[in-house]
């Protein structure tokens, strides 16, 4: 059984941080340990961590989002910006992603009712993630990131909820 929850204490944060460090190359092959430690610090001080646990309470996935965007100094509170979402390789291709996305969207809507739009970032050379995100989001813009071109996908939070409700009926 897979369970989704917000990181709520130092132990959760430590376990998710270790998971992200171990899986940094799943995000981009050029990610160094120092890159990930720097990101984890930014997330811990300005973001929200969500975790995916298996039946043994082992972290098998994680996501991090910001309420607002870093480039707007988090003042655009109508936006939730998902910077990282990663599952163990064995979990990919299962309903876990959809269930995790549904948990995240419901969590954001409940915790931050002012959020109208959700944005996800993906490296342009990660065709799997870009194809996955394009199934329920539109390309908003692209930018040059530290490790290459990044594509920012966006969609109204209500549209994502509707998509998930329709998809879960199948």
CSV table of N, CA and C in Angstrom, one decimal:
chain,number,residue,atom,x,y,z
A,1,UNK,N,0.8,-1.2,0.0
A,1,UNK,CA,0.0,0.0,0.0
A,1,UNK,C,0.9,1.2,0.0
A,2,UNK,N,0.5,2.2,-0.8
A,2,UNK,CA,1.3,3.4,-0.9
A,2,UNK,C,0.5,4.5,-0.3
A,3,UNK,N,1.2,5.4,0.5
A,3,UNK,CA,0.6,6.5,1.2
A,3,UNK,C,1.3,7.8,0.9
A,4,UNK,N,0.5,8.8,0.7
A,4,UNK,CA,1.0,10.2,0.4
A,4,UNK,C,0.8,11.1,1.6
A,5,UNK,N,1.8,11.9,2.0
A,5,UNK,CA,1.6,12.8,3.1
A,5,UNK,C,2.6,13.9,3.0
A,6,UNK,N,2.3,15.0,3.7
A,6,UNK,CA,3.2,16.1,3.8
A,6,UNK,C,4.3,15.8,4.8
A,7,UNK,N,5.5,16.3,4.6
A,7,UNK,CA,6.5,16.1,5.6
A,7,UNK,C,6.2,17.0,6.7
A,8,UNK,N,6.1,16.5,7.9
A,8,UNK,CA,5.7,17.3,9.1
A,8,UNK,C,6.7,17.4,10.2
A,9,UNK,N,7.8,16.7,10.1
A,9,UNK,CA,8.8,16.8,11.2
A,9,UNK,C,10.2,16.6,10.6
A,10,UNK,N,11.2,16.8,11.5
A,10,UNK,CA,12.6,16.7,11.0
A,10,UNK,C,12.9,15.3,10.5
A,11,UNK,N,12.3,14.2,11.0
A,11,UNK,CA,12.6,12.9,10.5
A,11,UNK,C,12.1,12.8,9.1
A,12,UNK,N,10.9,13.2,8.8
A,12,UNK,CA,10.3,13.2,7.4
A,12,UNK,C,11.3,13.9,6.5
A,13,UNK,N,11.7,15.1,6.9
A,13,UNK,CA,12.5,16.0,6.1
A,13,UNK,C,13.9,15.3,5.8
A,14,UNK,N,14.4,14.6,6.8
A,14,UNK,CA,15.7,13.9,6.6
A,14,UNK,C,15.5,12.8,5.7
A,15,UNK,N,14.5,12.0,5.8
A,15,UNK,CA,14.3,10.8,4.9
A,15,UNK,C,14.0,11.3,3.5
A,16,UNK,N,13.2,12.3,3.3
A,16,UNK,CA,13.0,12.8,1.9
A,16,UNK,C,14.2,13.4,1.3
A,17,UNK,N,15.0,14.1,2.1
A,17,UNK,CA,16.3,14.7,1.7
A,17,UNK,C,17.2,13.6,1.2
A,18,UNK,N,17.3,12.5,2.0
A,18,UNK,CA,18.2,11.4,1.5
A,18,UNK,C,17.7,10.8,0.3
A,19,UNK,N,16.3,10.6,0.1
A,19,UNK,CA,15.7,10.1,-1.1
A,19,UNK,C,16.1,11.0,-2.3
A,20,UNK,N,16.0,12.3,-2.1
A,20,UNK,CA,16.3,13.2,-3.2
A,20,UNK,C,17.7,13.2,-3.6
A,21,UNK,N,18.6,13.1,-2.6
A,21,UNK,CA,20.0,13.0,-2.9
A,21,UNK,C,20.4,11.7,-3.6
A,22,UNK,N,19.8,10.6,-3.2
A,22,UNK,CA,20.0,9.3,-3.9
A,22,UNK,C,19.4,9.2,-5.3
A,23,UNK,N,18.4,10.0,-5.6
A,23,UNK,CA,17.7,10.0,-6.8
A,23,UNK,C,17.9,11.2,-7.7
A,24,UNK,N,18.9,12.0,-7.4
A,24,UNK,CA,19.2,13.3,-8.1
A,24,UNK,C,19.4,13.1,-9.5
A,25,UNK,N,20.0,12.0,-9.9
A,25,UNK,CA,20.3,11.7,-11.4
A,25,UNK,C,19.0,11.4,-12.1
A,26,UNK,N,17.9,11.0,-11.4
A,26,UNK,CA,16.6,10.8,-12.1
A,26,UNK,C,16.1,12.1,-12.5
A,27,UNK,N,16.4,13.2,-11.9
A,27,UNK,CA,16.0,14.5,-12.2
A,27,UNK,C,16.8,15.1,-13.4
A,28,UNK,N,18.1,14.9,-13.3
A,28,UNK,CA,19.0,15.3,-14.4
A,28,UNK,C,20.3,14.6,-14.2
A,29,UNK,N,20.9,14.0,-15.2
A,29,UNK,CA,22.2,13.3,-15.0
A,29,UNK,C,23.3,14.2,-14.5
A,30,UNK,N,23.3,15.5,-14.7
A,30,UNK,CA,24.3,16.3,-14.3
A,30,UNK,C,24.2,16.9,-12.8
A,31,UNK,N,23.1,16.5,-12.2
A,31,UNK,CA,22.9,17.0,-10.8
A,31,UNK,C,24.1,16.5,-9.9
A,32,UNK,N,24.7,17.4,-9.2
A,32,UNK,CA,25.8,17.0,-8.2
A,32,UNK,C,25.1,16.9,-6.9
A,33,UNK,N,25.8,16.3,-5.9
A,33,UNK,CA,25.4,16.3,-4.6
A,33,UNK,C,25.2,17.7,-4.0
A,34,UNK,N,26.2,18.6,-4.3
A,34,UNK,CA,26.1,20.0,-3.9
A,34,UNK,C,24.9,20.7,-4.5
A,35,UNK,N,24.6,20.4,-5.7
A,35,UNK,CA,23.4,21.0,-6.4
A,35,UNK,C,22.2,20.7,-5.6
A,36,UNK,N,22.0,19.4,-5.2
A,36,UNK,CA,20.9,18.9,-4.5
A,36,UNK,C,20.8,19.4,-3.1
A,37,UNK,N,21.9,19.5,-2.4
A,37,UNK,CA,22.0,20.0,-1.1
A,37,UNK,C,21.5,21.5,-1.1
A,38,UNK,N,22.0,22.2,-2.0
A,38,UNK,CA,21.6,23.6,-2.2
A,38,UNK,C,20.1,23.7,-2.4
A,39,UNK,N,19.5,22.9,-3.3
A,39,UNK,CA,18.1,22.9,-3.5
A,39,UNK,C,17.3,22.5,-2.3
A,40,UNK,N,17.7,21.5,-1.6
A,40,UNK,CA,17.0,21.0,-0.4
A,40,UNK,C,17.0,22.1,0.6
A,41,UNK,N,18.1,22.9,0.8
A,41,UNK,CA,18.1,24.0,1.7
A,41,UNK,C,17.0,25.0,1.3
A,42,UNK,N,17.0,25.3,0.0
A,42,UNK,CA,16.0,26.3,-0.5
A,42,UNK,C,14.6,25.8,-0.2
A,43,UNK,N,14.3,24.5,-0.5
A,43,UNK,CA,13.0,23.9,-0.2
A,43,UNK,C,12.6,24.0,1.2
A,44,UNK,N,13.6,23.6,2.1
A,44,UNK,CA,13.4,23.6,3.5
A,44,UNK,C,13.0,25.0,4.1
A,45,UNK,N,13.6,26.0,3.5
A,45,UNK,CA,13.3,27.3,4.0
A,45,UNK,C,12.2,28.0,3.3
A,46,UNK,N,11.8,27.6,2.1
A,46,UNK,CA,10.8,28.4,1.4
A,46,UNK,C,9.8,27.5,0.7
A,47,UNK,N,9.9,26.2,0.8
A,47,UNK,CA,9.0,25.3,0.0
A,47,UNK,C,8.2,24.4,0.9
A,48,UNK,N,7.6,23.5,0.3
A,48,UNK,CA,6.8,22.4,1.0
A,48,UNK,C,7.2,21.1,0.5
A,49,UNK,N,7.5,20.1,1.3
A,49,UNK,CA,7.9,18.8,0.9
A,49,UNK,C,6.7,17.8,1.1
A,50,UNK,N,6.4,17.0,0.1
A,50,UNK,CA,5.5,15.9,0.2
A,50,UNK,C,6.2,14.6,-0.1
A,51,UNK,N,5.8,13.6,0.6
A,51,UNK,CA,6.5,12.3,0.5
A,51,UNK,C,5.5,11.2,0.1
A,52,UNK,N,6.1,10.2,-0.5
A,52,UNK,CA,5.3,9.0,-0.9
A,52,UNK,C,6.0,7.8,-0.1
A,53,UNK,N,5.2,7.1,0.7
A,53,UNK,CA,5.8,6.0,1.5
A,53,UNK,C,5.2,4.7,1.1
A,54,UNK,N,6.0,3.6,1.1
A,54,UNK,CA,5.5,2.3,0.9
A,54,UNK,C,5.0,1.7,2.2
A,55,UNK,N,4.6,0.4,2.2
A,55,UNK,CA,3.9,-0.2,3.4
A,55,UNK,C,4.9,-0.3,4.5
A,56,UNK,N,6.2,-0.3,4.2
A,56,UNK,CA,7.3,-0.3,5.3
A,56,UNK,C,7.7,1.1,5.7
A,57,UNK,N,6.9,2.1,5.3
A,57,UNK,CA,7.3,3.5,5.6
A,57,UNK,C,8.6,3.9,5.1
A,58,UNK,N,9.0,3.4,3.9
A,58,UNK,CA,10.2,3.7,3.2
A,58,UNK,C,9.8,4.8,2.1
A,59,UNK,N,10.5,5.9,2.0
A,59,UNK,CA,10.3,6.9,1.0
A,59,UNK,C,10.5,6.3,-0.4
A,60,UNK,N,9.5,6.4,-1.2
A,60,UNK,CA,9.6,5.9,-2.6
A,60,UNK,C,9.3,6.9,-3.6
A,61,UNK,N,9.0,8.1,-3.1
A,61,UNK,CA,8.7,9.3,-4.0
A,61,UNK,C,8.7,10.5,-3.2
A,62,UNK,N,8.9,11.7,-3.9
A,62,UNK,CA,8.8,12.9,-3.2
A,62,UNK,C,8.5,14.0,-4.2
A,63,UNK,N,7.9,15.1,-3.7
A,63,UNK,CA,7.6,16.3,-4.5
A,63,UNK,C,7.9,17.5,-3.6
A,64,UNK,N,8.3,18.6,-4.3
A,64,UNK,CA,8.5,19.8,-3.6
A,64,UNK,C,7.8,20.9,-4.4
A,65,UNK,N,7.1,21.8,-3.7
A,65,UNK,CA,6.5,22.9,-4.3
A,65,UNK,C,6.7,24.2,-3.5
A,66,UNK,N,6.6,25.3,-4.2
A,66,UNK,CA,6.7,26.6,-3.6
A,66,UNK,C,5.3,27.2,-3.7
A,67,UNK,N,4.9,28.0,-2.7
A,67,UNK,CA,3.7,28.8,-2.8
A,67,UNK,C,4.1,30.1,-3.3
A,68,UNK,N,3.9,30.3,-4.6
A,68,UNK,CA,4.5,31.5,-5.3
A,68,UNK,C,5.7,31.0,-6.0
A,69,UNK,N,6.3,31.8,-6.8
A,69,UNK,CA,7.5,31.4,-7.6
A,69,UNK,C,8.7,32.2,-7.1
A,70,UNK,N,9.9,31.5,-7.1
A,70,UNK,CA,11.1,32.1,-6.7
A,70,UNK,C,11.4,33.4,-7.5
A,71,UNK,N,11.2,33.4,-8.8
A,71,UNK,CA,11.5,34.6,-9.6
A,71,UNK,C,10.6,35.8,-9.3
A,72,UNK,N,9.5,35.6,-8.6
A,72,UNK,CA,8.6,36.7,-8.2
A,72,UNK,C,8.7,36.9,-6.6
A,73,UNK,N,9.8,36.4,-6.0
A,73,UNK,CA,10.0,36.4,-4.6
A,73,UNK,C,8.8,35.9,-3.8
A,74,UNK,N,8.1,34.9,-4.4
A,74,UNK,CA,7.0,34.3,-3.7
A,74,UNK,C,5.8,35.2,-3.5
A,75,UNK,N,5.7,36.3,-4.2
A,75,UNK,CA,4.6,37.3,-4.0
A,75,UNK,C,3.4,36.9,-4.8
A,76,UNK,N,3.6,36.1,-5.8
A,76,UNK,CA,2.4,35.7,-6.7
A,76,UNK,C,1.8,34.4,-6.0
A,77,UNK,N,1.0,34.7,-5.0
A,77,UNK,CA,0.5,33.6,-4.1
A,77,UNK,C,-0.7,32.8,-4.8
A,78,UNK,N,-1.1,33.3,-6.0
A,78,UNK,CA,-2.1,32.5,-6.7
A,78,UNK,C,-1.5,31.4,-7.5
A,79,UNK,N,-0.2,31.2,-7.4
A,79,UNK,CA,0.6,30.1,-8.1
A,79,UNK,C,1.2,29.2,-7.1
A,80,UNK,N,1.1,27.9,-7.4
A,80,UNK,CA,1.9,26.9,-6.8
A,80,UNK,C,2.9,26.3,-7.8
A,81,UNK,N,4.2,26.3,-7.5
A,81,UNK,CA,5.2,26.0,-8.4
A,81,UNK,C,5.9,24.7,-8.0
A,82,UNK,N,5.6,23.6,-8.7
A,82,UNK,CA,6.2,22.3,-8.4
A,82,UNK,C,7.5,22.2,-9.0
A,83,UNK,N,8.6,22.2,-8.2
A,83,UNK,CA,9.9,22.2,-8.8
A,83,UNK,C,10.5,20.8,-9.0
A,84,UNK,N,10.1,19.9,-8.1
A,84,UNK,CA,10.6,18.5,-8.2
A,84,UNK,C,9.4,17.5,-7.9
A,85,UNK,N,9.3,16.5,-8.7
A,85,UNK,CA,8.4,15.4,-8.5
A,85,UNK,C,9.2,14.1,-9.0
A,86,UNK,N,9.5,13.2,-8.1
A,86,UNK,CA,10.2,12.0,-8.6
A,86,UNK,C,9.8,10.8,-7.8
A,87,UNK,N,9.7,9.7,-8.5
A,87,UNK,CA,9.4,8.4,-7.9
A,87,UNK,C,10.5,7.4,-8.2
A,88,UNK,N,10.6,6.4,-7.4
A,88,UNK,CA,11.6,5.3,-7.7
A,88,UNK,C,11.2,4.8,-9.0
A,89,UNK,N,12.2,4.3,-9.8
A,89,UNK,CA,12.0,3.8,-11.1
A,89,UNK,C,11.0,2.7,-11.2
A,90,UNK,N,10.9,1.8,-10.2
A,90,UNK,CA,10.0,0.7,-10.2
A,90,UNK,C,8.5,1.1,-10.1
A,91,UNK,N,8.3,2.3,-9.6
A,91,UNK,CA,6.9,2.8,-9.3
A,91,UNK,C,6.4,3.5,-10.6
A,92,UNK,N,7.3,4.0,-11.4
A,92,UNK,CA,6.8,4.8,-12.6
A,92,UNK,C,6.0,3.9,-13.5
A,93,UNK,N,5.1,4.5,-14.1
A,93,UNK,CA,4.2,3.8,-15.1
A,93,UNK,C,3.0,3.2,-14.3
A,94,UNK,N,2.9,3.3,-13.0
A,94,UNK,CA,1.8,2.8,-12.3
A,94,UNK,C,0.8,4.0,-12.0
A,95,UNK,N,-0.2,3.7,-11.3
A,95,UNK,CA,-1.2,4.7,-11.0
A,95,UNK,C,-0.7,5.6,-9.8
A,96,UNK,N,0.5,5.3,-9.3
A,96,UNK,CA,1.1,6.0,-8.2
A,96,UNK,C,1.2,7.5,-8.6
A,97,UNK,N,1.7,7.8,-9.8
A,97,UNK,CA,1.8,9.2,-10.2
A,97,UNK,C,0.5,9.9,-10.2
A,98,UNK,N,-0.5,9.3,-10.7
A,98,UNK,CA,-1.9,10.0,-10.7
A,98,UNK,C,-2.4,10.1,-9.3
A,99,UNK,N,-2.2,9.1,-8.5
A,99,UNK,CA,-2.7,9.2,-7.1
A,99,UNK,C,-1.9,10.3,-6.3
A,100,UNK,N,-0.6,10.4,-6.6
A,100,UNK,CA,0.3,11.4,-6.0
A,100,UNK,C,-0.1,12.8,-6.4
A,101,UNK,N,-0.4,12.9,-7.7
A,101,UNK,CA,-0.8,14.2,-8.3
A,101,UNK,C,-2.1,14.6,-7.7
A,102,UNK,N,-3.0,13.7,-7.5
A,102,UNK,CA,-4.3,14.0,-6.9
A,102,UNK,C,-4.1,14.5,-5.5
A,103,UNK,N,-3.3,13.7,-4.7
A,103,UNK,CA,-3.0,14.1,-3.3
A,103,UNK,C,-2.4,15.5,-3.3
A,104,UNK,N,-1.4,15.8,-4.2
A,104,UNK,CA,-0.8,17.1,-4.2
A,104,UNK,C,-1.8,18.2,-4.5
A,105,UNK,N,-2.6,18.0,-5.5
A,105,UNK,CA,-3.5,19.1,-5.9
A,105,UNK,C,-4.5,19.3,-4.8
A,106,UNK,N,-5.0,18.3,-4.2
A,106,UNK,CA,-6.0,18.4,-3.1
A,106,UNK,C,-5.3,19.1,-1.9
A,107,UNK,N,-4.1,18.8,-1.6
A,107,UNK,CA,-3.3,19.4,-0.5
A,107,UNK,C,-3.1,20.9,-0.8
A,108,UNK,N,-2.7,21.2,-2.0
A,108,UNK,CA,-2.5,22.6,-2.3
A,108,UNK,C,-3.8,23.4,-2.2
A,109,UNK,N,-4.9,22.8,-2.8
A,109,UNK,CA,-6.2,23.5,-2.8
A,109,UNK,C,-6.6,23.8,-1.4
A,110,UNK,N,-6.4,22.8,-0.5
A,110,UNK,CA,-6.9,22.9,0.9
A,110,UNK,C,-6.0,23.8,1.7
A,111,UNK,N,-4.7,23.7,1.5
A,111,UNK,CA,-3.7,24.5,2.3
A,111,UNK,C,-3.6,25.9,1.8
A,112,UNK,N,-3.8,26.1,0.5
A,112,UNK,CA,-3.6,27.5,-0.1
A,112,UNK,C,-4.8,27.8,-1.0
A,113,UNK,N,-6.0,28.1,-0.5
A,113,UNK,CA,-7.1,28.3,-1.3
A,113,UNK,C,-7.0,29.4,-2.3
A,114,UNK,N,-6.1,30.3,-2.1
A,114,UNK,CA,-5.9,31.4,-3.1
A,114,UNK,C,-5.2,30.9,-4.4
A,115,UNK,N,-4.6,29.7,-4.4
A,115,UNK,CA,-3.9,29.2,-5.6
A,115,UNK,C,-4.9,28.9,-6.7
A,116,UNK,N,-4.6,29.5,-7.8
A,116,UNK,CA,-5.5,29.3,-9.0
A,116,UNK,C,-4.8,28.5,-10.1
A,117,UNK,N,-3.4,28.6,-10.1
A,117,UNK,CA,-2.6,27.9,-11.2
A,117,UNK,C,-1.5,27.1,-10.6
A,118,UNK,N,-1.3,26.0,-11.2
A,118,UNK,CA,-0.2,25.1,-10.8
A,118,UNK,C,0.8,25.0,-11.9
A,119,UNK,N,2.1,25.2,-11.6
A,119,UNK,CA,3.2,25.1,-12.6
A,119,UNK,C,4.1,24.0,-12.2
A,120,UNK,N,4.6,23.3,-13.2
A,120,UNK,CA,5.6,22.2,-13.1
A,120,UNK,C,6.7,22.6,-14.0
A,121,UNK,N,7.9,22.2,-13.5
A,121,UNK,CA,9.1,22.5,-14.3
A,121,UNK,C,9.7,21.1,-14.7
A,122,UNK,N,10.2,21.0,-16.0
A,122,UNK,CA,10.9,19.8,-16.4
A,122,UNK,C,12.0,20.2,-17.3
A,123,UNK,N,13.1,19.5,-17.3
A,123,UNK,CA,14.2,19.7,-18.2
A,123,UNK,C,13.8,19.3,-19.6
A,124,UNK,N,14.1,20.1,-20.6
A,124,UNK,CA,13.6,19.9,-22.0
A,124,UNK,C,14.2,18.6,-22.5
A,125,UNK,N,15.3,18.2,-22.1
A,125,UNK,CA,15.9,16.9,-22.6
A,125,UNK,C,15.3,15.7,-21.9
A,126,UNK,N,14.4,15.8,-20.9
A,126,UNK,CA,13.8,14.7,-20.2
A,126,UNK,C,12.4,14.5,-20.9
A,127,UNK,N,12.5,13.8,-22.0
A,127,UNK,CA,11.3,13.6,-22.9
A,127,UNK,C,10.2,12.9,-22.1
A,128,UNK,N,10.5,11.9,-21.3
A,128,UNK,CA,9.5,11.2,-20.5
A,128,UNK,C,8.7,12.1,-19.6
A,129,UNK,N,9.3,13.0,-18.9
A,129,UNK,CA,8.6,13.9,-18.0
A,129,UNK,C,7.9,15.0,-18.8
A,130,UNK,N,8.5,15.5,-19.8
A,130,UNK,CA,7.8,16.5,-20.7
A,130,UNK,C,6.5,15.9,-21.3
A,131,UNK,N,6.6,14.7,-21.8
A,131,UNK,CA,5.4,14.0,-22.4
A,131,UNK,C,4.4,13.8,-21.3
A,132,UNK,N,4.8,13.4,-20.2
A,132,UNK,CA,3.8,13.1,-19.1
A,132,UNK,C,3.1,14.4,-18.7
A,133,UNK,N,3.9,15.5,-18.4
A,133,UNK,CA,3.2,16.7,-18.0
A,133,UNK,C,2.3,17.3,-19.1
A,134,UNK,N,2.7,17.1,-20.4
A,134,UNK,CA,1.9,17.7,-21.4
A,134,UNK,C,0.5,17.0,-21.6
A,135,UNK,N,0.3,15.9,-20.9
A,135,UNK,CA,-1.0,15.2,-20.9
A,135,UNK,C,-2.0,16.0,-20.1
A,136,UNK,N,-1.6,16.8,-19.2
A,136,UNK,CA,-2.6,17.5,-18.4
A,136,UNK,C,-2.3,19.0,-18.1
A,137,UNK,N,-1.2,19.4,-18.8
A,137,UNK,CA,-0.8,20.8,-18.6
A,137,UNK,C,-0.4,21.4,-20.0
A,138,UNK,N,-0.4,22.7,-20.1
A,138,UNK,CA,0.1,23.4,-21.3
A,138,UNK,C,1.5,24.0,-21.0
A,139,UNK,N,2.2,24.1,-22.1
A,139,UNK,CA,3.5,24.8,-21.9
A,139,UNK,C,3.3,26.3,-21.7
A,140,UNK,N,3.9,26.8,-20.6
A,140,UNK,CA,3.7,28.2,-20.3
A,140,UNK,C,4.9,29.0,-20.9
A,141,UNK,N,6.1,28.5,-20.7
A,141,UNK,CA,7.3,29.2,-21.2
A,141,UNK,C,8.5,28.3,-21.0
A,142,UNK,N,9.6,28.6,-21.6
A,142,UNK,CA,10.8,27.9,-21.3
A,142,UNK,C,11.9,28.9,-20.8
A,143,UNK,N,12.9,28.4,-20.2
A,143,UNK,CA,13.9,29.3,-19.6
A,143,UNK,C,15.2,28.5,-19.6
A,144,UNK,N,16.3,29.2,-19.5
A,144,UNK,CA,17.6,28.5,-19.4
A,144,UNK,C,17.9,28.3,-17.9
A,145,UNK,N,18.1,27.1,-17.5
A,145,UNK,CA,18.4,26.8,-16.1
A,145,UNK,C,19.8,26.5,-15.9
A,146,UNK,N,20.2,26.2,-14.7
A,146,UNK,CA,21.6,25.9,-14.4
A,146,UNK,C,22.2,24.7,-15.2
A,147,UNK,N,21.3,23.7,-15.4
A,147,UNK,CA,21.7,22.5,-16.1
A,147,UNK,C,21.1,22.3,-17.5
A,148,UNK,N,20.6,23.4,-18.1
A,148,UNK,CA,20.1,23.4,-19.4
A,148,UNK,C,18.7,24.0,-19.5
A,149,UNK,N,18.1,23.8,-20.7
A,149,UNK,CA,16.8,24.4,-21.0
A,149,UNK,C,15.7,23.7,-20.1
A,150,UNK,N,14.8,24.5,-19.5
A,150,UNK,CA,13.7,24.0,-18.7
A,150,UNK,C,12.4,24.5,-19.3
A,151,UNK,N,11.4,23.6,-19.2
A,151,UNK,CA,10.1,23.9,-19.7
A,151,UNK,C,9.2,24.1,-18.5
A,152,UNK,N,8.4,25.2,-18.5
A,152,UNK,CA,7.5,25.4,-17.4
A,152,UNK,C,6.1,25.1,-18.0
A,153,UNK,N,5.5,24.1,-17.4
A,153,UNK,CA,4.1,23.7,-17.7
A,153,UNK,C,3.1,24.4,-16.7
A,154,UNK,N,1.9,24.7,-17.2
A,154,UNK,CA,1.0,25.3,-16.2
A,154,UNK,C,-0.4,24.9,-16.6
A,155,UNK,N,-1.3,25.0,-15.6
A,155,UNK,CA,-2.7,24.7,-15.8
A,155,UNK,C,-3.5,25.2,-14.6
A,156,UNK,N,-4.7,25.6,-14.8
A,156,UNK,CA,-5.5,26.0,-13.7
A,156,UNK,C,-5.7,24.8,-12.7
A,157,UNK,N,-5.7,25.1,-11.4
A,157,UNK,CA,-5.8,24.0,-10.5
A,157,UNK,C,-7.2,23.3,-10.6
A,158,UNK,N,-8.2,24.0,-10.9
A,158,UNK,CA,-9.5,23.4,-11.1
A,158,UNK,C,-9.5,22.5,-12.3
A,159,UNK,N,-8.8,22.8,-13.4
A,159,UNK,CA,-8.7,22.0,-14.6
A,159,UNK,C,-8.0,20.7,-14.3
A,160,UNK,N,-7.0,20.8,-13.5
A,160,UNK,CA,-6.2,19.5,-13.1
A,160,UNK,C,-7.1,18.6,-12.3
A,161,UNK,N,-7.9,19.2,-11.4
A,161,UNK,CA,-8.8,18.4,-10.5
A,161,UNK,C,-9.9,17.7,-11.4
A,162,UNK,N,-10.4,18.5,-12.4
A,162,UNK,CA,-11.4,17.9,-13.3
A,162,UNK,C,-10.8,16.8,-14.1
A,163,UNK,N,-9.6,17.0,-14.6
A,163,UNK,CA,-8.9,15.9,-15.4
A,163,UNK,C,-8.7,14.7,-14.5
A,164,UNK,N,-8.3,14.8,-13.3
A,164,UNK,CA,-8.1,13.7,-12.4
A,164,UNK,C,-9.4,13.0,-12.1
A,165,UNK,N,-10.4,13.7,-11.8
A,165,UNK,CA,-11.7,13.1,-11.6
A,165,UNK,C,-12.2,12.3,-12.8
A,166,UNK,N,-12.1,12.8,-13.9
A,166,UNK,CA,-12.4,12.1,-15.2
A,166,UNK,C,-11.6,10.9,-15.4
A,167,UNK,N,-10.3,11.0,-15.2
A,167,UNK,CA,-9.4,9.9,-15.4
A,167,UNK,C,-9.6,8.8,-14.4
A,168,UNK,N,-9.9,9.1,-13.1
A,168,UNK,CA,-10.1,8.1,-12.1
A,168,UNK,C,-11.4,7.3,-12.3
A,169,UNK,N,-12.3,7.8,-13.1
A,169,UNK,CA,-13.5,7.1,-13.4
A,169,UNK,C,-13.2,5.9,-14.3
A,170,UNK,N,-12.1,5.9,-15.0
A,170,UNK,CA,-11.7,4.9,-16.0
A,170,UNK,C,-11.3,3.6,-15.3
